[in-house]
Every structure is written in structure tokens, then in C-alpha cells.
Amino acid sequence: MPLERESYFFLSYARQDDRDDVFVSRFYEDLVAELDRLGEDCSRQKPFRDVERLALGADWERMLGREVGHCRAMVALCSPAYVHSLYCGKEWAAFQARVEDYRERTDIDVRALIPLVWAPLRGPVPEVISRYQFFEPEMGREYVEQGLMSLMRGDPTAYRRALRLIAKRVQYAAGLFRLPTVKELDLGAVRSPFPAQGVMAPTGRSTGHVRLFVAAGAADALPAGRLRHEYYGRSPLDWTPYHPPVHPTVAHRAQRVILEEEYTSSIEVVDDTLASKLDEAMRENQPSVLLVDPWAAREAPYRAPLSDYDRQNHPVTGVLMPFHPSDDESGDGGLWDDVRQVFRRNWMRRNDPYDRLFRVLVDKEHFDDRLAEMVTVAQSRLMENAVPRRLPSGPPAPPMPGLNVPAQPPPGDRDDPPGRPPSVEDPYDDD
């Protein structure tokens, strides 16, 4: 195979983790830039990322097979969604076979398969993943506890530290070793080592996946009337209503809560296709949660899709509006008058203890519990009409060991110092 046809590395990841391709794209570009800084010119062996190299109309399965069969290293962004992805498992198995083939030929165990903690792995992890070393002490404890995607959002120093070590590992594998290539690798015929993709989760749950949608402002385009920049970042996904945040963003905090409830999740920004996406999620037996910034909800581009949501029936979608007592701007009654106009139909059930899918003025102390309740209620409703998922044929998968990671800090270390924040009253509790 000509040298220019070999990708320097293949980026394997689950699209559910980053549907808008914000963080995967940035990591890919940062890794290529870091390799360039180390003196590696990847221009002749351009790294492979599917959204860049798969043209419209391409035979994507054939092209993925060719790239996995010829790349010089594979970087796997491991997460709960990754281990539930059929094609991530196929990519892993095909590349691992090339590594094992090289070891049999040379008796050299080259570390060309590079798994990374993209989002924290909880619960059972396939043995083919847990046997690999995810962590080097120099990467820092934050990397294992939060994952690279979280570090990108809230801890640039820790992210850069981990990125430099990752680039050195890729450089070592791709620069010094040449794995045997597979001329015509048929991914369709490769069996994933990850068990039971797409199977209904145990204990009566649905697919075990929650879709998160964020409607929030950004630092360079504050919502009308908003003066305080510290609650916003470069994109809506960087919104931090509980400032200063211990968890970098409210979206990340929501994912942590959902992981603790033993579900996977994905994050998207609200747009004009929201209604169709919510319908799609319901057909797939997946509940949804809208994390809404009340300031941003009042105007374009969010007002129309949120009002459209309000007019329709979405029985397995929750709405949660965070609020920090120290945010004096958000105590303005005019703000909530406007929000009530956006959610005319659902506003009547706000904070109803018997209907927990529409929550406003949720403070930091109660965010985790309110979100967990919301997911539980939505899942229960889904199960009433869930579409059954047929188990794959074949023997059951063997028991899987979990991934050992440092213990999580106790709740007191993750939140504000002890002490209950001032109570926040609903300005419309007389309605």
C-alpha cells in the first residue's frame, strides 16, 4: 500500500456522545496540531475522521473497513455510548486483530490501539476494553474522573496536559511501527466484542439512553437584557447557570446524574428540528430532557421550537430550568412573564409534585434529584408503550469486569460548602 494511503491514526468514537460534532472535532484538530508540534507531519498520511473523509454517496462501510485495515494507530474515545455502539465494536475488533497479528509475527507488543476516557465509564465494561491501560499518572486524576470531553469544557490546563501525553503515545505507535495491513477488510463480517448492542436494558427499562437538549446563550451573544457574562461560554453547551461551577457545565452535570442512574446520554443544541427529534426519540424508546436558559428561551433561535414543543404532546420529555439564588438578574418578574408566554400550555404544571416533567427555578442543591426524578418518570411512561427489542441469537455474554478508576469525591467535595442556599420561591405560585 502506498505510504500516502495510510492514515496516521483512525479516530473511533460514538456519535451519540457529540451529535453536533463540537467536541470530537476540536479534539481531532488539537491532536493533529500537537503531533505537528512534536515534529510529525501528518499531511501525507492524513488522520481519518469519518465526517471529514466520507463524501456524500460514499460506501461508508467499505471505506471504514479500508481505513481500519490500513491506519497506523487507532484512537478510541471510550464512553458508555461507545461500548453500546455496534460499529465502534467492529472497528475495535478489526484493529485489535492487526495488533495481535503483528505481535505473532514479531513478538513485539506495540501499543497502537489507544483507548481514552472520553466520558466516565460506569458499570460493566467489555473485557476487551478493560484489559487496556487507560491512564498514566501524568494525565492527572481529573482525566479519569471527568473524561476528556469534560476537561475540554472546564479545565484547559488538565486537558492540555492529557493531550500532550496522548499525542506522544500516537507518535510512538504510528511513527515507529508498521502494522500488517488488511487489503479488503469487510467490517460487515467482523463480530463486535461488545455484547448486546441496542438491546432493551434490564429491569424493565427502555433503551437505557436519554437525549439531552440545551437551549442557552453564549458569551459572545448574550440573550437580550442579560448583562452577566460569567454564566456563558463559547457555545450553548458551555452554559454554567450554577456559577462558579464545580462540574464545568450544566450539560456535563446532567450527564453525570444520568450515568449515576445507569443510563447513557447524548447532548444536542435546540434548533428548528426539535419536534421531529423528540418524536424520533420516543419511537426509539428514549426519554428526552430540555435544559432551558430562561433568558435565551424568550427569543430566536429558541423561542419558536420551544413554543412548538409546548403546543404538542410530548409525554416523555421533561423541561428543567436551572436557577442560582446569587443570580440577581434572574429574579426579575418580567423575565418569567416572558417565559410563561413561551410555555403557555405546560406552565400550569410547573413544579407539580405529581407531574415531575416541568421544573422551573431549580437551584443547585436540588438539580440532581429533580433531574433523576424526571428521567424516572419519563422512563416509566415509556415502558407503558415501549417497543420490545429482540435479543441477538447466540449464547449469553460472559460476566464482564468493571473498569477500576479512582473513587469519586464525596458529594461535599463536588458542591458548594455545607449550607443550604436561600430558598427560591416561584414568582407565580399563586396561579
Coordinates of C-alpha atoms in Angstrom, one line a residue:
M1 CA 0.0 0.0 0.0
P2 CA 1.5 3.4 -0.9
L3 CA 2.5 5.4 2.1
E4 CA 0.1 8.3 1.3
R5 CA -2.8 5.9 1.6
E6 CA -2.1 5.0 5.2
S7 CA -3.9 7.2 7.8
Y8 CA -1.6 8.3 10.6
F9 CA -4.3 7.4 13.0
F10 CA -8.0 6.4 12.9
L11 CA -10.4 8.2 15.3
S12 CA -13.0 5.8 16.6
Y13 CA -15.9 7.3 18.5
A14 CA -19.7 7.1 19.2
R15 CA -21.7 9.9 17.5
Q16 CA -24.3 9.8 20.3
D17 CA -21.7 11.4 22.6
D18 CA -21.5 14.6 20.5
R19 CA -24.2 14.8 17.8
D20 CA -23.3 18.3 16.9
D21 CA -19.6 17.3 16.4
V22 CA -18.3 20.2 18.6
F23 CA -16.0 18.4 20.9
V24 CA -14.9 15.5 18.7
S25 CA -13.9 17.9 16.0
R26 CA -12.0 20.1 18.4
F27 CA -10.1 17.1 19.9
Y28 CA -9.2 15.8 16.5
E29 CA -7.8 19.2 15.4
D30 CA -6.0 19.7 18.7
L31 CA -4.4 16.2 18.5
V32 CA -3.2 16.8 14.9
A33 CA -1.8 20.2 16.0
E34 CA 0.0 18.6 18.9
L35 CA 1.5 16.0 16.7
D36 CA 2.7 18.8 14.4
R37 CA 4.3 20.5 17.4
L38 CA 6.1 17.2 18.1
G39 CA 7.6 17.3 14.6
E40 CA 5.2 14.8 12.9
D41 CA 4.0 15.9 9.5
C42 CA 0.7 14.1 9.0
S43 CA -0.1 15.7 5.7
R44 CA 0.9 12.6 3.6
Q45 CA -0.8 10.2 6.0
K46 CA -3.8 12.3 6.9
P47 CA -5.6 11.0 10.0
F48 CA -9.0 9.6 9.4
R49 CA -12.2 11.0 10.9
D50 CA -15.4 9.9 9.2
V51 CA -17.1 13.3 8.8
E52 CA -14.1 14.7 7.0
R53 CA -13.3 11.8 4.7
L54 CA -16.7 10.2 3.9
A55 CA -18.1 12.1 0.9
L56 CA -21.8 12.2 0.1
G57 CA -22.9 8.9 -1.5
A58 CA -19.7 7.0 -0.4
D59 CA -19.9 3.3 0.5
W60 CA -19.2 4.2 4.2
E61 CA -18.9 0.6 5.4
R62 CA -16.4 -0.3 2.8
M63 CA -14.4 2.9 3.3
L64 CA -14.4 2.5 7.1
G65 CA -13.1 -1.1 6.6
R66 CA -10.3 0.1 4.3
E67 CA -9.2 2.8 6.8
V68 CA -9.3 0.5 9.8
G69 CA -7.3 -2.0 7.8
H70 CA -4.6 0.5 6.8
C71 CA -4.3 3.1 9.6
R72 CA -1.1 3.1 11.6
A73 CA -2.8 3.7 15.0
M74 CA -6.3 3.8 16.4
V75 CA -7.5 6.3 19.0
A76 CA -10.7 5.1 20.6
L77 CA -12.9 7.7 22.5
C78 CA -14.4 5.3 25.1
S79 CA -17.7 6.2 26.8
P80 CA -20.9 4.4 27.8
A81 CA -22.2 5.1 24.3
Y82 CA -19.1 3.7 22.8
V83 CA -19.5 0.3 24.4
H84 CA -23.1 0.2 23.2
S85 CA -22.1 1.0 19.6
L86 CA -22.1 -1.9 17.1
Y87 CA -19.7 -0.3 14.7
C88 CA -17.3 1.0 17.4
G89 CA -17.1 -2.6 18.5
K90 CA -16.4 -3.7 14.9
E91 CA -13.7 -1.1 14.5
W92 CA -12.1 -2.1 17.8
A93 CA -12.1 -5.8 16.9
A94 CA -10.7 -5.3 13.4
F95 CA -7.8 -3.1 14.6
Q96 CA -7.0 -5.3 17.6
A97 CA -6.7 -8.3 15.2
R98 CA -4.0 -6.3 13.3
V99 CA -2.1 -5.6 16.5
E100 CA -2.3 -9.3 17.5
D101 CA -1.1 -10.3 14.0
Y102 CA 1.9 -8.0 14.4
R103 CA 2.7 -9.5 17.8
E104 CA 2.6 -13.0 16.4
R105 CA 5.0 -12.1 13.6
T106 CA 7.5 -10.0 15.6
D107 CA 7.0 -10.9 19.2
I108 CA 6.6 -7.1 19.8
D109 CA 3.5 -5.8 21.6
V110 CA 3.0 -2.4 20.0
R111 CA 0.6 -0.1 21.8
A112 CA -1.1 1.1 18.6
L113 CA -4.7 0.7 20.0
I114 CA -5.0 3.8 22.2
P115 CA -8.2 3.8 24.3
L116 CA -9.1 7.1 26.0
V117 CA -11.7 8.1 28.7
W118 CA -14.0 10.3 26.7
A119 CA -16.8 10.2 29.2
P120 CA -16.5 8.3 32.5
L121 CA -17.2 4.5 32.2
R122 CA -19.5 3.2 34.9
G123 CA -20.8 -0.3 35.4
P124 CA -19.7 -3.4 33.4
V125 CA -17.1 -2.8 30.7
P126 CA -16.3 -5.3 28.0
E127 CA -13.2 -7.3 28.9
V128 CA -11.5 -6.4 25.6
I129 CA -11.5 -2.8 26.8
S130 CA -10.9 -3.2 30.5
R131 CA -7.7 -5.1 29.8
Y132 CA -6.1 -2.0 28.4
Q133 CA -4.4 0.8 30.4
F134 CA -6.4 4.0 30.1
F135 CA -4.4 6.1 32.5
E136 CA -0.9 7.4 33.1
P137 CA -0.3 9.2 36.3
E138 CA 0.9 12.3 34.4
M139 CA -2.5 12.7 32.9
G140 CA -4.0 13.7 36.3
R141 CA -6.9 12.4 38.3
E142 CA -9.3 14.8 36.6
Y143 CA -8.9 12.9 33.3
V144 CA -10.2 9.6 34.8
E145 CA -12.9 11.2 36.9
Q146 CA -14.3 13.5 34.3
G147 CA -13.1 12.3 30.9
L148 CA -11.6 14.3 28.1
M149 CA -14.8 15.8 26.8
S150 CA -15.5 17.4 30.2
L151 CA -11.9 18.7 30.6
M152 CA -12.2 20.4 27.2
R153 CA -15.2 22.3 28.6
G154 CA -14.0 23.3 32.0
D155 CA -10.3 22.6 32.7
P156 CA -8.0 23.7 29.9
T157 CA -4.8 23.0 31.9
A158 CA -5.7 19.4 32.6
Y159 CA -6.9 18.9 29.0
R160 CA -3.7 20.2 27.5
R161 CA -1.6 18.0 29.9
A162 CA -3.6 14.9 28.8
L163 CA -3.4 15.9 25.1
R164 CA 0.4 16.1 25.1
L165 CA 0.7 12.6 26.6
I166 CA -1.9 11.2 24.1
A167 CA 0.0 12.8 21.2
K168 CA 3.3 11.2 22.3
R169 CA 1.6 7.8 22.5
V170 CA 0.2 8.2 19.0
Q171 CA 3.6 9.4 17.7
Y172 CA 5.3 6.4 19.3
A173 CA 3.0 3.8 17.8
A174 CA 2.4 5.4 14.3
G175 CA 6.0 6.7 13.9
L176 CA 8.0 3.6 14.9
F177 CA 5.9 0.6 13.9
R178 CA 4.2 -0.6 10.7
L179 CA 1.3 -3.0 11.4
P180 CA 0.4 -5.5 8.7
T181 CA -2.4 -4.1 6.6
V182 CA -5.6 -5.8 5.5
K183 CA -6.3 -5.2 1.8
E184 CA -10.0 -5.7 1.8
L185 CA -11.4 -5.6 5.3
D186 CA -15.1 -6.3 5.4
L187 CA -16.4 -4.7 8.6
G188 CA -19.8 -6.2 8.0
A189 CA -18.3 -9.6 8.6
V190 CA -16.4 -8.5 11.7
R191 CA -18.1 -9.6 15.0
S192 CA -18.2 -6.9 17.7
P193 CA -16.7 -7.9 21.1
F194 CA -19.1 -5.5 22.8
P195 CA -22.2 -7.6 23.8
A196 CA -25.8 -6.8 23.3
Q197 CA -25.8 -3.5 21.4
G198 CA -29.3 -2.0 21.1
V199 CA -30.8 -4.5 23.5
M200 CA -33.5 -3.4 25.9
A201 CA -31.8 -2.6 29.2
P202 CA -32.6 -5.0 32.1
T203 CA -35.0 -4.4 35.0
G204 CA -37.8 -3.3 32.7
R205 CA -36.2 -0.1 31.3
S206 CA -36.3 1.1 27.7
T207 CA -33.2 1.5 25.6
G208 CA -31.2 3.0 28.6
H209 CA -30.4 6.2 26.7
V210 CA -31.5 9.7 27.4
R211 CA -31.4 12.6 24.9
L212 CA -30.4 16.0 26.3
F213 CA -31.2 19.2 24.5
V214 CA -29.8 22.6 25.6
A215 CA -31.3 26.0 24.9
A216 CA -28.9 28.6 26.2
G217 CA -27.0 31.7 25.2
A218 CA -23.3 32.2 24.6
A219 CA -20.7 34.6 25.9
D220 CA -20.3 36.4 22.5
A221 CA -24.1 36.8 22.0
L222 CA -25.8 37.3 25.3
P223 CA -29.6 37.0 25.4
A224 CA -31.4 40.3 25.3
G225 CA -31.3 42.1 28.7
R226 CA -28.6 39.8 30.1
L227 CA -25.5 41.6 31.4
R228 CA -23.6 38.9 33.3
H229 CA -21.1 37.0 31.1
E230 CA -19.8 34.5 33.6
Y231 CA -22.8 32.2 33.1
Y232 CA -21.9 31.6 29.5
G233 CA -19.1 30.1 27.3
R234 CA -18.2 29.8 23.7
S235 CA -21.2 27.7 22.8
P236 CA -24.7 26.9 24.4
L237 CA -23.2 23.7 25.6
D238 CA -20.8 25.7 27.9
W239 CA -23.7 27.3 29.8
T240 CA -23.0 27.3 33.6
P241 CA -26.1 28.6 35.4
Y242 CA -24.6 27.5 38.8
H243 CA -21.6 29.8 38.7
P244 CA -18.9 29.2 39.8
P245 CA -19.4 25.6 38.7
V246 CA -17.7 22.6 40.2
H247 CA -19.0 20.5 37.3
P248 CA -17.8 22.5 34.3
T249 CA -21.2 22.9 32.6
V250 CA -24.8 22.1 33.5
A251 CA -24.9 19.7 30.5
H252 CA -21.9 17.8 31.9
R253 CA -23.6 17.7 35.3
A254 CA -26.7 16.4 33.8
Q255 CA -24.7 13.6 32.1
R256 CA -23.1 12.7 35.4
V257 CA -26.6 12.4 37.0
I258 CA -27.8 10.2 34.2
L259 CA -24.7 8.0 34.4
E260 CA -25.3 7.5 38.1
E261 CA -28.8 6.4 37.1
E262 CA -27.1 3.8 34.9
Y263 CA -28.2 5.3 31.5
T264 CA -26.2 6.7 28.6
S265 CA -26.9 10.1 27.2
S266 CA -26.2 12.4 24.3
I267 CA -26.3 16.2 24.1
E268 CA -27.6 18.5 21.4
V269 CA -28.4 22.2 21.0
V270 CA -32.1 23.0 20.5
D271 CA -32.9 24.0 16.9
D272 CA -35.9 24.1 14.5
T273 CA -35.9 20.3 14.2
L274 CA -36.6 19.8 17.9
A275 CA -40.1 18.5 17.4
S276 CA -39.0 15.8 14.9
K277 CA -36.1 14.8 17.1
L278 CA -38.4 14.4 20.2
D279 CA -40.7 12.2 18.1
E280 CA -37.8 10.2 16.9
A281 CA -36.6 9.7 20.4
M282 CA -40.0 8.4 21.5
R283 CA -40.1 6.0 18.6
E284 CA -36.7 4.7 19.8
N285 CA -38.0 4.3 23.4
Q286 CA -35.7 7.1 24.6
P287 CA -36.8 9.9 27.0
S288 CA -35.7 13.5 26.4
V289 CA -34.8 16.4 28.7
L290 CA -34.7 20.0 27.7
L291 CA -32.3 22.1 29.8
V292 CA -33.5 25.7 29.2
D293 CA -32.0 29.0 30.0
P294 CA -35.0 31.3 30.7
W295 CA -33.1 34.3 29.2
A296 CA -32.5 32.5 25.9
A297 CA -35.9 30.9 25.7
R298 CA -37.6 34.3 25.1
E299 CA -36.0 35.0 21.7
A300 CA -34.7 33.5 18.5
P301 CA -33.4 30.9 17.7
Y302 CA -35.1 29.1 20.7
R303 CA -38.5 30.7 21.1
A304 CA -40.2 29.1 18.1
P305 CA -39.1 25.5 18.6
L306 CA -39.8 25.7 22.4
S307 CA -43.3 27.2 21.7
D308 CA -43.8 24.4 19.2
Y309 CA -42.9 21.8 21.8
D310 CA -45.3 23.4 24.2
R311 CA -48.2 23.2 21.7
Q312 CA -47.6 19.5 21.1
N313 CA -47.9 16.4 23.2
H314 CA -44.6 15.1 24.4
P315 CA -45.4 12.9 27.4
V316 CA -41.8 11.5 27.8
T317 CA -40.0 14.8 27.5
G318 CA -39.0 16.8 30.6
V319 CA -38.1 20.5 30.9
L320 CA -35.7 21.8 33.6
M321 CA -34.8 25.4 34.1
P322 CA -31.8 25.9 36.4
F323 CA -31.6 29.0 38.6
H324 CA -28.9 30.2 41.0
P325 CA -30.0 32.3 44.0
S326 CA -27.0 34.6 43.6
D327 CA -28.1 35.5 40.1
D328 CA -29.9 38.7 41.0
E329 CA -30.7 39.4 37.3
S330 CA -32.9 36.3 37.1
G331 CA -35.1 37.4 39.9
D332 CA -36.9 39.8 37.6
G333 CA -40.6 39.0 37.3
G334 CA -40.6 40.3 33.8
L335 CA -38.3 37.5 32.7
W336 CA -40.7 34.9 34.0
D337 CA -43.7 36.6 32.4
D338 CA -42.0 36.2 29.1
V339 CA -41.1 32.6 29.8
R340 CA -44.7 31.8 30.7
Q341 CA -45.7 33.1 27.3
V342 CA -43.3 30.6 25.6
F343 CA -44.6 27.7 27.7
R344 CA -48.3 28.7 27.8
R345 CA -49.6 25.1 28.0
N346 CA -47.0 23.5 30.2
W347 CA -46.7 26.4 32.6
M348 CA -49.8 25.3 34.5
R349 CA -48.0 22.1 35.6
R350 CA -44.7 23.7 36.7
N351 CA -43.2 22.2 39.8
D352 CA -46.3 19.9 40.2
P353 CA -45.3 17.3 42.8
Y354 CA -47.5 14.7 40.9
D355 CA -46.2 15.6 37.4
R356 CA -42.4 16.0 37.6
L357 CA -41.6 16.7 33.9
F358 CA -41.8 20.5 34.0
R359 CA -39.4 22.1 36.6
V360 CA -38.6 25.8 36.8
L361 CA -36.3 27.7 39.3
V362 CA -34.3 24.6 40.1
D363 CA -31.4 25.6 42.4
K364 CA -28.1 23.8 42.6
E365 CA -29.0 21.9 45.7
H366 CA -31.9 20.2 44.0
F367 CA -30.7 19.8 40.4
D368 CA -29.5 16.2 40.7
D369 CA -32.7 15.0 42.4
R370 CA -35.1 16.8 40.1
L371 CA -33.3 15.5 37.0
A372 CA -33.2 11.9 38.3
E373 CA -36.9 12.1 39.1
M374 CA -37.6 13.5 35.7
V375 CA -35.8 10.6 34.0
T376 CA -37.5 8.0 36.2
V377 CA -41.0 9.4 35.4
A378 CA -40.3 9.6 31.7
Q379 CA -38.9 6.0 31.6
S380 CA -42.0 4.7 33.4
R381 CA -44.3 6.3 30.9
L382 CA -42.2 4.9 28.0
M383 CA -42.5 1.4 29.4
E384 CA -46.2 1.5 29.1
N385 CA -45.9 1.5 25.3
A386 CA -42.3 0.6 24.7
V387 CA -41.4 -1.3 21.5
P388 CA -39.8 -4.6 22.5
R389 CA -36.2 -5.2 21.5
R390 CA -35.3 -8.7 20.3
L391 CA -32.2 -10.2 21.8
P392 CA -29.5 -11.3 19.4
S393 CA -29.1 -15.0 18.7
G394 CA -26.2 -17.0 20.3
P395 CA -25.1 -17.8 23.8
P396 CA -25.2 -15.1 26.5
A397 CA -22.1 -13.0 27.0
P398 CA -19.8 -14.0 29.9
P399 CA -19.6 -11.8 33.0
M400 CA -17.6 -8.6 32.5
P401 CA -15.3 -7.0 35.0
G402 CA -15.7 -3.3 35.7
L403 CA -13.0 -0.7 35.0
N404 CA -11.2 0.3 38.1
V405 CA -11.0 4.0 38.5
P406 CA -10.2 6.2 41.5
A407 CA -13.1 6.7 43.8
Q408 CA -15.3 9.7 43.1
P409 CA -15.0 12.6 45.6
P410 CA -17.8 12.7 48.2
P411 CA -20.8 14.9 47.5
G412 CA -19.5 17.6 49.8
D413 CA -16.4 18.0 47.6
R414 CA -18.4 18.5 44.4
D415 CA -20.8 21.1 45.6
D416 CA -20.7 24.3 47.5
P417 CA -19.6 24.3 51.1
P418 CA -22.2 23.0 53.5
G419 CA -25.1 25.2 54.0
R420 CA -28.5 25.5 52.3
P421 CA -28.8 28.3 49.8
P422 CA -31.6 30.8 50.3
S423 CA -34.9 29.3 49.3
V424 CA -36.2 30.4 45.9
E425 CA -39.9 31.0 45.5
D426 CA -41.8 30.5 42.3
P427 CA -43.0 34.1 41.3
Y428 CA -46.2 32.6 40.0
D429 CA -47.1 30.3 42.9
D430 CA -50.5 32.0 43.2
D431 CA -51.7 30.9 39.8

